[in-house]
Coordinates of C-alpha atoms and ligand atoms in Angstrom, one line a residue:
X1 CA -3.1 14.1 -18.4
X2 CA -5.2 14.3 -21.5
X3 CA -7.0 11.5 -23.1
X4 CA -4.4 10.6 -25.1
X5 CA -1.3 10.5 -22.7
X6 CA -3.9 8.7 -20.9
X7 CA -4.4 5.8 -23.5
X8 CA -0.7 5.9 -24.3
X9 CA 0.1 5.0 -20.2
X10 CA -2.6 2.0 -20.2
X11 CA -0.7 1.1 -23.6
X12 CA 2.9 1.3 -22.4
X13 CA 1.9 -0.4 -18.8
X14 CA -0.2 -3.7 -21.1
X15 CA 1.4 -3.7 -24.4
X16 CA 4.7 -2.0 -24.8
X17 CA 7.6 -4.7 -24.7
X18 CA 8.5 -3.2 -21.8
X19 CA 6.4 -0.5 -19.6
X20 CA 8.5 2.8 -20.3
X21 CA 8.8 4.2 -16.8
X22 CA 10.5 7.5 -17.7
X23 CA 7.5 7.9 -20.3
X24 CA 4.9 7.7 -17.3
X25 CA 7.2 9.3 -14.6
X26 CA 7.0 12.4 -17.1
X27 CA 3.3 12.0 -17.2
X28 CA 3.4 13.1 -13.2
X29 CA 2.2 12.0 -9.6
X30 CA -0.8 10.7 -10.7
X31 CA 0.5 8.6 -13.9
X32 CA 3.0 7.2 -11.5
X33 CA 0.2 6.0 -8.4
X34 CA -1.7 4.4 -11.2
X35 CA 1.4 2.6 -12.5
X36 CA 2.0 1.7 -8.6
X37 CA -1.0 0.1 -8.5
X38 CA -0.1 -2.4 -11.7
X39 CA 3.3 -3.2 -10.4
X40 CA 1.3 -5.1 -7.7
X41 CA -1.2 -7.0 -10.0
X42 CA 0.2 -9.8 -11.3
X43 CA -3.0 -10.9 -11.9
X44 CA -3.6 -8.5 -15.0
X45 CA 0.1 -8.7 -16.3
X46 CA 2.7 -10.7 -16.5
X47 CA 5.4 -11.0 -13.5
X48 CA 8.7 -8.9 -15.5
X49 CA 5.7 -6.3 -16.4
X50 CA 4.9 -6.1 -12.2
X51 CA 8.7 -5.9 -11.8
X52 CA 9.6 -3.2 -14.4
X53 CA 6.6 -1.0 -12.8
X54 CA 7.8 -1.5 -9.7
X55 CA 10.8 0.3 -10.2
X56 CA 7.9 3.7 -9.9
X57 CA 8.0 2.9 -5.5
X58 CA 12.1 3.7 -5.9
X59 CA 13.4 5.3 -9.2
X60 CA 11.8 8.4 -9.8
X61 CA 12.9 11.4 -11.2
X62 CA 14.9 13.8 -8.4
X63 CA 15.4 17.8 -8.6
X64 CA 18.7 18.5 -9.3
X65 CA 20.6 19.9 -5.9
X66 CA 20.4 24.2 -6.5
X67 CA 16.6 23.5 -6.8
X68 CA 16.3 20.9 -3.5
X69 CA 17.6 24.2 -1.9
X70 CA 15.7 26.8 -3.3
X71 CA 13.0 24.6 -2.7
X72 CA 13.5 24.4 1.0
X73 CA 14.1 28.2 1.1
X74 CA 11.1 28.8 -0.5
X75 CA 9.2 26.6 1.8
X76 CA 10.6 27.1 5.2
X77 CA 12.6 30.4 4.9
X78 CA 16.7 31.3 3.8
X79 CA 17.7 30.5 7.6
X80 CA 15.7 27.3 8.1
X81 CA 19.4 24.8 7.3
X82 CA 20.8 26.5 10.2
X83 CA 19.1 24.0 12.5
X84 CA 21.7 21.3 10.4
X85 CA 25.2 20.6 11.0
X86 CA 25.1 19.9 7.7
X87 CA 22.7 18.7 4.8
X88 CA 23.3 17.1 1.6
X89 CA 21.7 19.0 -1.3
X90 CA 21.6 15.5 -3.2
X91 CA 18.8 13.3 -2.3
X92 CA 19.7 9.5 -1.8
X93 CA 16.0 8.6 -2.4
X94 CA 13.2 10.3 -4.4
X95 CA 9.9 8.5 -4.5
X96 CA 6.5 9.4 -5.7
X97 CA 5.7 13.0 -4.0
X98 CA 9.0 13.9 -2.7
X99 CA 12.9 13.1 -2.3
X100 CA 14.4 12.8 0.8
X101 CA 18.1 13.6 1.6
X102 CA 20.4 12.6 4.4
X103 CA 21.2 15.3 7.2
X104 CA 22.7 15.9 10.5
X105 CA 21.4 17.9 13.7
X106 CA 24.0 20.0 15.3
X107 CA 23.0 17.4 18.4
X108 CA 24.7 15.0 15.9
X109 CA 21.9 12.7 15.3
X110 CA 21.3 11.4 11.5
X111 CA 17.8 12.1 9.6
X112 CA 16.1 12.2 7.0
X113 CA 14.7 15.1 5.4
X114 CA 11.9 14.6 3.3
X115 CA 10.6 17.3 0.8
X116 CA 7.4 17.3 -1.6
X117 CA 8.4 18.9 -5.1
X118 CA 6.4 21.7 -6.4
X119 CA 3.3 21.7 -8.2
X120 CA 2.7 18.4 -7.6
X121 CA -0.3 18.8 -5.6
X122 CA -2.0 21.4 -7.8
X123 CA -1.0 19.2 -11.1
X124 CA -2.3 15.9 -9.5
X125 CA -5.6 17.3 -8.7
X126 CA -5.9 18.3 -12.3
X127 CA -5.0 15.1 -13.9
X128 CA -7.3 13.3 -11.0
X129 CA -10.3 15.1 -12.0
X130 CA -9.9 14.7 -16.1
X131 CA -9.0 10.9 -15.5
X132 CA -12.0 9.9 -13.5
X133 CA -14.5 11.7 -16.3
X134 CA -12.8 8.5 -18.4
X135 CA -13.8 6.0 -16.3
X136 CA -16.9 7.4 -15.5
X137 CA -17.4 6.9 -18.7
X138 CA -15.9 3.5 -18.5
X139 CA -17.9 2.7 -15.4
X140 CA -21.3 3.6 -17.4
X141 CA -20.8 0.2 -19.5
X142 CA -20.6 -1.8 -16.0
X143 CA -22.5 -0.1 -13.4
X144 CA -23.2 -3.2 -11.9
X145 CA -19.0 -3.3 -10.5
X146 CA -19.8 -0.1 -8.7
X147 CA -19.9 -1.9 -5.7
X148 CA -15.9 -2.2 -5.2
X149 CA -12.9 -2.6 -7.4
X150 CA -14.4 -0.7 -10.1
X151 CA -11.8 1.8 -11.7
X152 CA -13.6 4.7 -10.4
X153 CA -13.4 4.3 -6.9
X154 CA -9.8 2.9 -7.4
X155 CA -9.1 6.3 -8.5
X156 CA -11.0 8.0 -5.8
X157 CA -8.8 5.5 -3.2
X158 CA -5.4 6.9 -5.2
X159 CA -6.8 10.4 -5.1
X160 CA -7.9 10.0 -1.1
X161 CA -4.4 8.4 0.0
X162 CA -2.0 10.8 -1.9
X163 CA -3.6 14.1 -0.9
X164 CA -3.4 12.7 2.5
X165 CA 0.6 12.0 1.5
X166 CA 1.2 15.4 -0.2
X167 CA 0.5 16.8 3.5
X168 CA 3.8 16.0 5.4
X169 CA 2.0 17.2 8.7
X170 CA -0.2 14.1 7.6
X171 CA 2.8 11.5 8.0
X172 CA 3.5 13.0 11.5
X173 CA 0.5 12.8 12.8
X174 CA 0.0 8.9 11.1
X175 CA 3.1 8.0 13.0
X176 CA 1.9 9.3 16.0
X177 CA -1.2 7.4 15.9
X178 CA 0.5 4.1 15.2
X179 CA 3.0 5.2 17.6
X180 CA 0.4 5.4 20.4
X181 CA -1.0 2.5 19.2
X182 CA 2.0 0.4 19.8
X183 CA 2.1 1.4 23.3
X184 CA -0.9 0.5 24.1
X185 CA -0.7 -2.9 22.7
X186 CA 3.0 -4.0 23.2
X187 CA 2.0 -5.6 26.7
X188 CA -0.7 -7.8 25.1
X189 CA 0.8 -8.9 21.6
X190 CA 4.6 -9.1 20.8
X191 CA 5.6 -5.9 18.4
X192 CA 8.9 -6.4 19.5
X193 CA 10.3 -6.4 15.9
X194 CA 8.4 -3.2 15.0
X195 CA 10.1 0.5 15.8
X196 CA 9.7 4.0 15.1
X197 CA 11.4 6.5 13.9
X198 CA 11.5 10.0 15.6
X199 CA 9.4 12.4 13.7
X200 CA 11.1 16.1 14.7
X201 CA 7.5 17.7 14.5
X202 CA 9.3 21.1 15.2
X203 CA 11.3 21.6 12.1
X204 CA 8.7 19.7 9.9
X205 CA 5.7 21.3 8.3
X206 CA 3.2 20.8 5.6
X207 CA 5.9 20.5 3.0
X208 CA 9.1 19.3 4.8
X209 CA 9.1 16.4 7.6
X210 CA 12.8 15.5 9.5
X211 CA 12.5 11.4 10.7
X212 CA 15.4 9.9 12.5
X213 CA 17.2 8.1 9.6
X214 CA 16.2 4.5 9.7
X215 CA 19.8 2.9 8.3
X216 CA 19.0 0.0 6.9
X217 CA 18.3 -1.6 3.3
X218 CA 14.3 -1.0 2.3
X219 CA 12.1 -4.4 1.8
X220 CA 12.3 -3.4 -2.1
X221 CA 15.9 -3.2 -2.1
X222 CA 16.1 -6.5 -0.2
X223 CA 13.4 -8.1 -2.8
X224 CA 15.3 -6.5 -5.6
X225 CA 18.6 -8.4 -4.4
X226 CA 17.2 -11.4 -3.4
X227 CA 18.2 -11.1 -0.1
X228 CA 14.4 -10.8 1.8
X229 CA 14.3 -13.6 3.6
X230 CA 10.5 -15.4 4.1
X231 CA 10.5 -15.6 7.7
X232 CA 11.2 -12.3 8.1
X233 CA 7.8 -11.5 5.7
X234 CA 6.3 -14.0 7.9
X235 CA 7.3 -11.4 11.0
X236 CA 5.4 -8.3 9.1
X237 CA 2.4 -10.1 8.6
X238 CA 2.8 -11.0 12.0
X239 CA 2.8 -7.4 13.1
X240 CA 0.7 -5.5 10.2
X241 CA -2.0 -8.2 10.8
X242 CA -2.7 -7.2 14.9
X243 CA -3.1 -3.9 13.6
X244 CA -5.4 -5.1 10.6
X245 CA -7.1 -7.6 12.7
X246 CA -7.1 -6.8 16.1
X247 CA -7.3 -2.8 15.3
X248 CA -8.5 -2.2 12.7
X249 CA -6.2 1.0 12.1
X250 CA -3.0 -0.1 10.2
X251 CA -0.5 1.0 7.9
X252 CA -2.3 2.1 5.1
X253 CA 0.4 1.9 2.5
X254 CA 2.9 -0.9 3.4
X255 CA 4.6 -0.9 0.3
X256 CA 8.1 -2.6 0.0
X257 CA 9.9 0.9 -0.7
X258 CA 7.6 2.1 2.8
X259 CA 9.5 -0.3 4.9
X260 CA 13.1 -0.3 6.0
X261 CA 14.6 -3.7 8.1
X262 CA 17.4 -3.6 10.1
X263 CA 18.8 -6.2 12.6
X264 CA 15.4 -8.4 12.0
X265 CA 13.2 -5.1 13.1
X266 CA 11.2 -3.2 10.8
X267 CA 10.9 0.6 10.1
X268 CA 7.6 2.0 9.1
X269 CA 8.3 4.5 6.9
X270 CA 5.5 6.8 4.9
X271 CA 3.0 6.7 7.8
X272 CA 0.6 9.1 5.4
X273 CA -2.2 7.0 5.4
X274 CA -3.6 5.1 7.6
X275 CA -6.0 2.4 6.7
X276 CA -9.2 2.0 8.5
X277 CA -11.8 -0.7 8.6
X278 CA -15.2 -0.6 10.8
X279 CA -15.9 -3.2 13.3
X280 CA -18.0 -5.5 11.2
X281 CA -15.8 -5.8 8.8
X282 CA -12.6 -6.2 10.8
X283 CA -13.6 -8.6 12.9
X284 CA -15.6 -10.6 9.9
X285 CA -12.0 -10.3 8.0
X286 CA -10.5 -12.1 10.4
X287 CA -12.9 -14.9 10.4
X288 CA -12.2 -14.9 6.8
X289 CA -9.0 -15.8 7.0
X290 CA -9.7 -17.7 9.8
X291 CA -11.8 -20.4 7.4
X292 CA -9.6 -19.9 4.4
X293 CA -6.0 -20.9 6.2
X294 CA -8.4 -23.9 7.1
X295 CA -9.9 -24.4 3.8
X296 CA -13.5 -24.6 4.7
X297 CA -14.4 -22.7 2.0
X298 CA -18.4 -22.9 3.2
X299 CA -17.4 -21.1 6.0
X300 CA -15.5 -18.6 3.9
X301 CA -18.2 -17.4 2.3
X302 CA -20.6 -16.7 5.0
X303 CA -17.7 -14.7 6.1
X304 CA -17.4 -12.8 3.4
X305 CA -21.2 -12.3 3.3
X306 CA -21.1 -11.3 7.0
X307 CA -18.1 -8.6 5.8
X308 CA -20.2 -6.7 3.4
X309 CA -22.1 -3.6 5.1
X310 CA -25.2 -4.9 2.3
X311 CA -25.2 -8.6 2.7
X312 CA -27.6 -11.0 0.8
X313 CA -30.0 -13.8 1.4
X314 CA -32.1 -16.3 0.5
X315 CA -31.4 -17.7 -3.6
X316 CA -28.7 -14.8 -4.4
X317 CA -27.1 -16.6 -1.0
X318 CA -26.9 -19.8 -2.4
X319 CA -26.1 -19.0 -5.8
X320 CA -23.4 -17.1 -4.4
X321 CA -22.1 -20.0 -2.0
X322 CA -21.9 -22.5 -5.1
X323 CA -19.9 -19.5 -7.2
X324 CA -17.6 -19.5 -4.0
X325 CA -17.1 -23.0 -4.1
X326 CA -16.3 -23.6 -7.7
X327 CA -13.7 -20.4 -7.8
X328 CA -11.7 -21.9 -4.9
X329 CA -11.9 -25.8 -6.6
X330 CA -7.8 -24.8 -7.2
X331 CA -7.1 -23.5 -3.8
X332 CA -6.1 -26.0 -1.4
X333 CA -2.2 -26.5 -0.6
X334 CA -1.5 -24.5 -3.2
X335 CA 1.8 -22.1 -3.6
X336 CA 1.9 -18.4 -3.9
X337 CA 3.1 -18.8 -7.4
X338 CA 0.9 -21.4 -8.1
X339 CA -2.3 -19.4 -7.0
X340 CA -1.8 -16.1 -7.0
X341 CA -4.0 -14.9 -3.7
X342 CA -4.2 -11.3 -5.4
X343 CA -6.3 -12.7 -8.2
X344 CA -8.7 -15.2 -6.2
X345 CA -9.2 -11.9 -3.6
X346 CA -10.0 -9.6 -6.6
X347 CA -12.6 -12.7 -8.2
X348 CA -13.5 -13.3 -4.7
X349 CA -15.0 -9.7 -4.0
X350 CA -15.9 -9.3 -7.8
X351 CA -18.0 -12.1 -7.2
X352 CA -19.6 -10.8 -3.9
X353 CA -20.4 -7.6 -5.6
X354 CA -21.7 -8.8 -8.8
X355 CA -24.1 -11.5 -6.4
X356 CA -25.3 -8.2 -5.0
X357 CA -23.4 -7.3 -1.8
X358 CA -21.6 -4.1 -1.0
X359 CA -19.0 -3.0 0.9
X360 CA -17.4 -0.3 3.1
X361 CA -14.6 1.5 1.0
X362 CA -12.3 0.0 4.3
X363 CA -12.4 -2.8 2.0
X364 CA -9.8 -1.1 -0.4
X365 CA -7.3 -0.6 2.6
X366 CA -7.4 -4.1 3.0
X367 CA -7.3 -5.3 -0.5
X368 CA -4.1 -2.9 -1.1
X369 CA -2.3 -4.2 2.5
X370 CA -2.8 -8.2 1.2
X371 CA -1.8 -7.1 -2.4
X372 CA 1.2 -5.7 -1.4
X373 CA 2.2 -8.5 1.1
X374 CA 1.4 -11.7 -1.2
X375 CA 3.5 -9.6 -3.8
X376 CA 6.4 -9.4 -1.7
X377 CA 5.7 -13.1 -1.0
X378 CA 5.5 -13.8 -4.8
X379 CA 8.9 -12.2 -4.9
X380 CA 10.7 -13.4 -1.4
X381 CA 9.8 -17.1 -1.6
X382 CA 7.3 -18.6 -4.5
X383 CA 6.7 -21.9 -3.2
X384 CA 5.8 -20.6 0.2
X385 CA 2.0 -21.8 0.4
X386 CA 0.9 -18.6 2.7
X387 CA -2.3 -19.2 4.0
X388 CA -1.2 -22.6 5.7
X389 CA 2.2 -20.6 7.0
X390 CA 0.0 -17.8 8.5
X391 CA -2.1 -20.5 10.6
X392 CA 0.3 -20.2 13.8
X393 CA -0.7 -16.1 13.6
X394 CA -4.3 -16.8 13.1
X395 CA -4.4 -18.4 16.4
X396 CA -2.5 -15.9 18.1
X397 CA -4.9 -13.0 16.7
X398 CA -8.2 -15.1 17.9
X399 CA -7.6 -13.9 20.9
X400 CA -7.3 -10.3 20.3
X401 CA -10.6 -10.2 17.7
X402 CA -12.9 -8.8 20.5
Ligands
LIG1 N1 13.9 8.2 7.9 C1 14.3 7.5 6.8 N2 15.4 6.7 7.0 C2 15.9 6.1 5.9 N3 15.4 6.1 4.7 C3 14.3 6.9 4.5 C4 13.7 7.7 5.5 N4 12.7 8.4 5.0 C5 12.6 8.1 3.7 N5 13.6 7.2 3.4 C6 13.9 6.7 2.0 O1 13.3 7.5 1.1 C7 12.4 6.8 0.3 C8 11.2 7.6 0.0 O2 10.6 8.1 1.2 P1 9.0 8.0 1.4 O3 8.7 8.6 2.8 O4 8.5 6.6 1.2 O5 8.5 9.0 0.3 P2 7.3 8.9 -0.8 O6 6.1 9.4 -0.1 O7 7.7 9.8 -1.9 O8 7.2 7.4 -1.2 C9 12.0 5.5 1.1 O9 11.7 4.5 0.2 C10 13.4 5.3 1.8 O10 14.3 4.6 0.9
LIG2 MG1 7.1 5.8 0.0

């Protein structure tokens, strides 16, 4: 990506009638993580513009069949498909790094086969490194947002998270971890409605990962035919926030096209990146929320003070407070659609940072987790007012917080 393909994306995402997906899908990987990241602030543009970019989690461009096999030759060998009954060279999904096509074991169980395209690791590098020399740039007019949420370390989290993904022996290894994780909880904290796919480590690799297929509609498809229904959102917050809150070590990339349901339970799907928060801040987070589903805004702050791993004092303190006090003046009772929680959260740690705190990039794995659920609310159910529905799970978690 050049300067210029690089103006025209921010142009079609923000101006263009319509953001031109195929334009930025033919800009590559990295062109289509940034568009990601738009589709889920509706904060910055309008709702149909969110929508139309959110298409990128789904709709992207797939190899046609002779290359899904010559790709799989080339990466695992001419003999490697004798392990399958049979495979279907046609992918029935193709997402950001790879496309994944339906196959059977000659045990007779169903996967999925997974398989990064070409190139893509070596191109997205490229474009990574000439993009953030912009917003360095950029970033030299407002060094004062180098705290968090500036574009810079935005494009370091993209960066971090999809080199993680273009590593399919990353995804195993994720699911494991979450895997073992359940385990060890399910006896103190319901996950009932959470399962796991089987990961076959032995015929997956760094480029090709085999997953028991999960066969069920994914939470975009559901959104995108208004068939999601809220309490079963209500049910992955339930679940993603133990891990958030009582872990600290979650699914770093819940997006709706990363989560399948079927028969009420949920699939986690893409386990490339796992989010992880330190102590402090996990335990402060949950506080957080604690004070905000209560609306005690005072207390919110401190909270949010008490998250940062530089925290402030005296006047910057109390300056701060009063800032905190005016920007959630709209807050109380309000709907999802009314308030969107994506924007307060984004003024909410803009403000901490410009009053001088700091925070552990953990913060971003958080950001990104409540981004992507309060979208999927926006979408499922936009007079649901969240923070009062989530109280019954706040008191639940208390317990856990250690
Ligand atoms: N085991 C599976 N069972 C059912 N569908 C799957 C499975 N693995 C992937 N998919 C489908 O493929 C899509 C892309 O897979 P994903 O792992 O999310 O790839 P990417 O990293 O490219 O986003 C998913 O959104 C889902 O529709
Ligand atoms: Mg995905």
């Amino acid at each position: 990506m050049n300067i210029f393909s690089f103006f025209r994306l921010l142009h079609t995402i923000y101006a263009d009638p319509e953001p031109d997906i195929e334009y930025i899908q033919s800009l590559g990987l990295l062109a289509v993580k940034i568009g990601q990241v738009f589709a889920l602030r509706p904060d910055f543009l309008d709702d149909q513009r969110c929508r139309v970019l959110g298409r990128l989690y789904s709709n992207t461009t797939s190899l046609p069949p002779e290359d899904s096999l010559a790709l799989i030759a080339s990466y695992a060998g001419s003999t490697y498909l004798e392990n399958f009954a049979s495979f279907n060279p046609q992918p029935f999904a193709s997402a950001s790094i790879g496309q994944v096509h339906r196959a059977v074991l000659k045990t007779g169980e169903q996967v999925a086969v997974k398989i990064v395209k070409k190139e893509y690791a070596k191109n997205f590098r490229r474009d990574a490194a000439s993009v953030r020399r912009l917003f360095q740039c950029a970033i030299f007019f407002y060094p004062r947002l180098r705290g968090v949420a500036n574009p810079v370390s935005l494009l370091r989290e993209i960066e971090k998270m999809t080199l993680s993904e273009l590593d399919l022996r990353n995804e195993a290894a994720g699911a494991r971890e979450l895997k073992s994780l359940y385990e060890a909880s399910k006896d103190r904290f319901d996950l009932s409605h959470l399962k796991f796919r089987r990961v076959y480590e032995e015929l997956s690799s760094e480029n090709i990962l085999v997953t028991e297929y999960a066969d069920g509609p994914t939470l975009d498809q559901l959104l995108t035919r208004g068939e999601l229904d809220y309490d079963s959102l209500l049910e992955l917050f339930h679940v993603h926030g133990f891990f958030m809150f009582a872990l600290g070590i979650f699914h770093g990339d819940i997006h709706p096209g990363n989560l399948v349901l079927k028969d009420g339970n949920f699939y986690f799907l893409d386990t490339g990146y796992i989010g992880r928060v330190p102590e402090r801040m996990r335990k402060n987070l949950f506080y957080f929320f604690e004070a905000l589903s209560a609306y005690d805004y005072a207390a919110s702050a401190r909270c949010l003070n008490a998250m940062a791993d530089r925290s402030i004092t005296g006047r910057a303190l109390a300056d701060f407070e009063k800032k905190f006090l005016a920007l959630y003046a709209d807050f109380t009772g309000k709907t999802v659609s009314q308030v969107s929680l994506t924007k307060k959260m984004m003024q909410t740690i803009r403000l901490g940072v410009l009053s001088g705190m700091h925070f552990d990039e953990g913060m971003f794995d958080i950001i990104k987790s409540l981004m992507y659920l309060d979208g999927m609310v926006i979408r499922a159910n936009p007079d649901a007012v969240l923070l009062q529905d989530m109280r019954p799970f706040i008191g639940e978690f208390k317990g856990l917080i250690g």
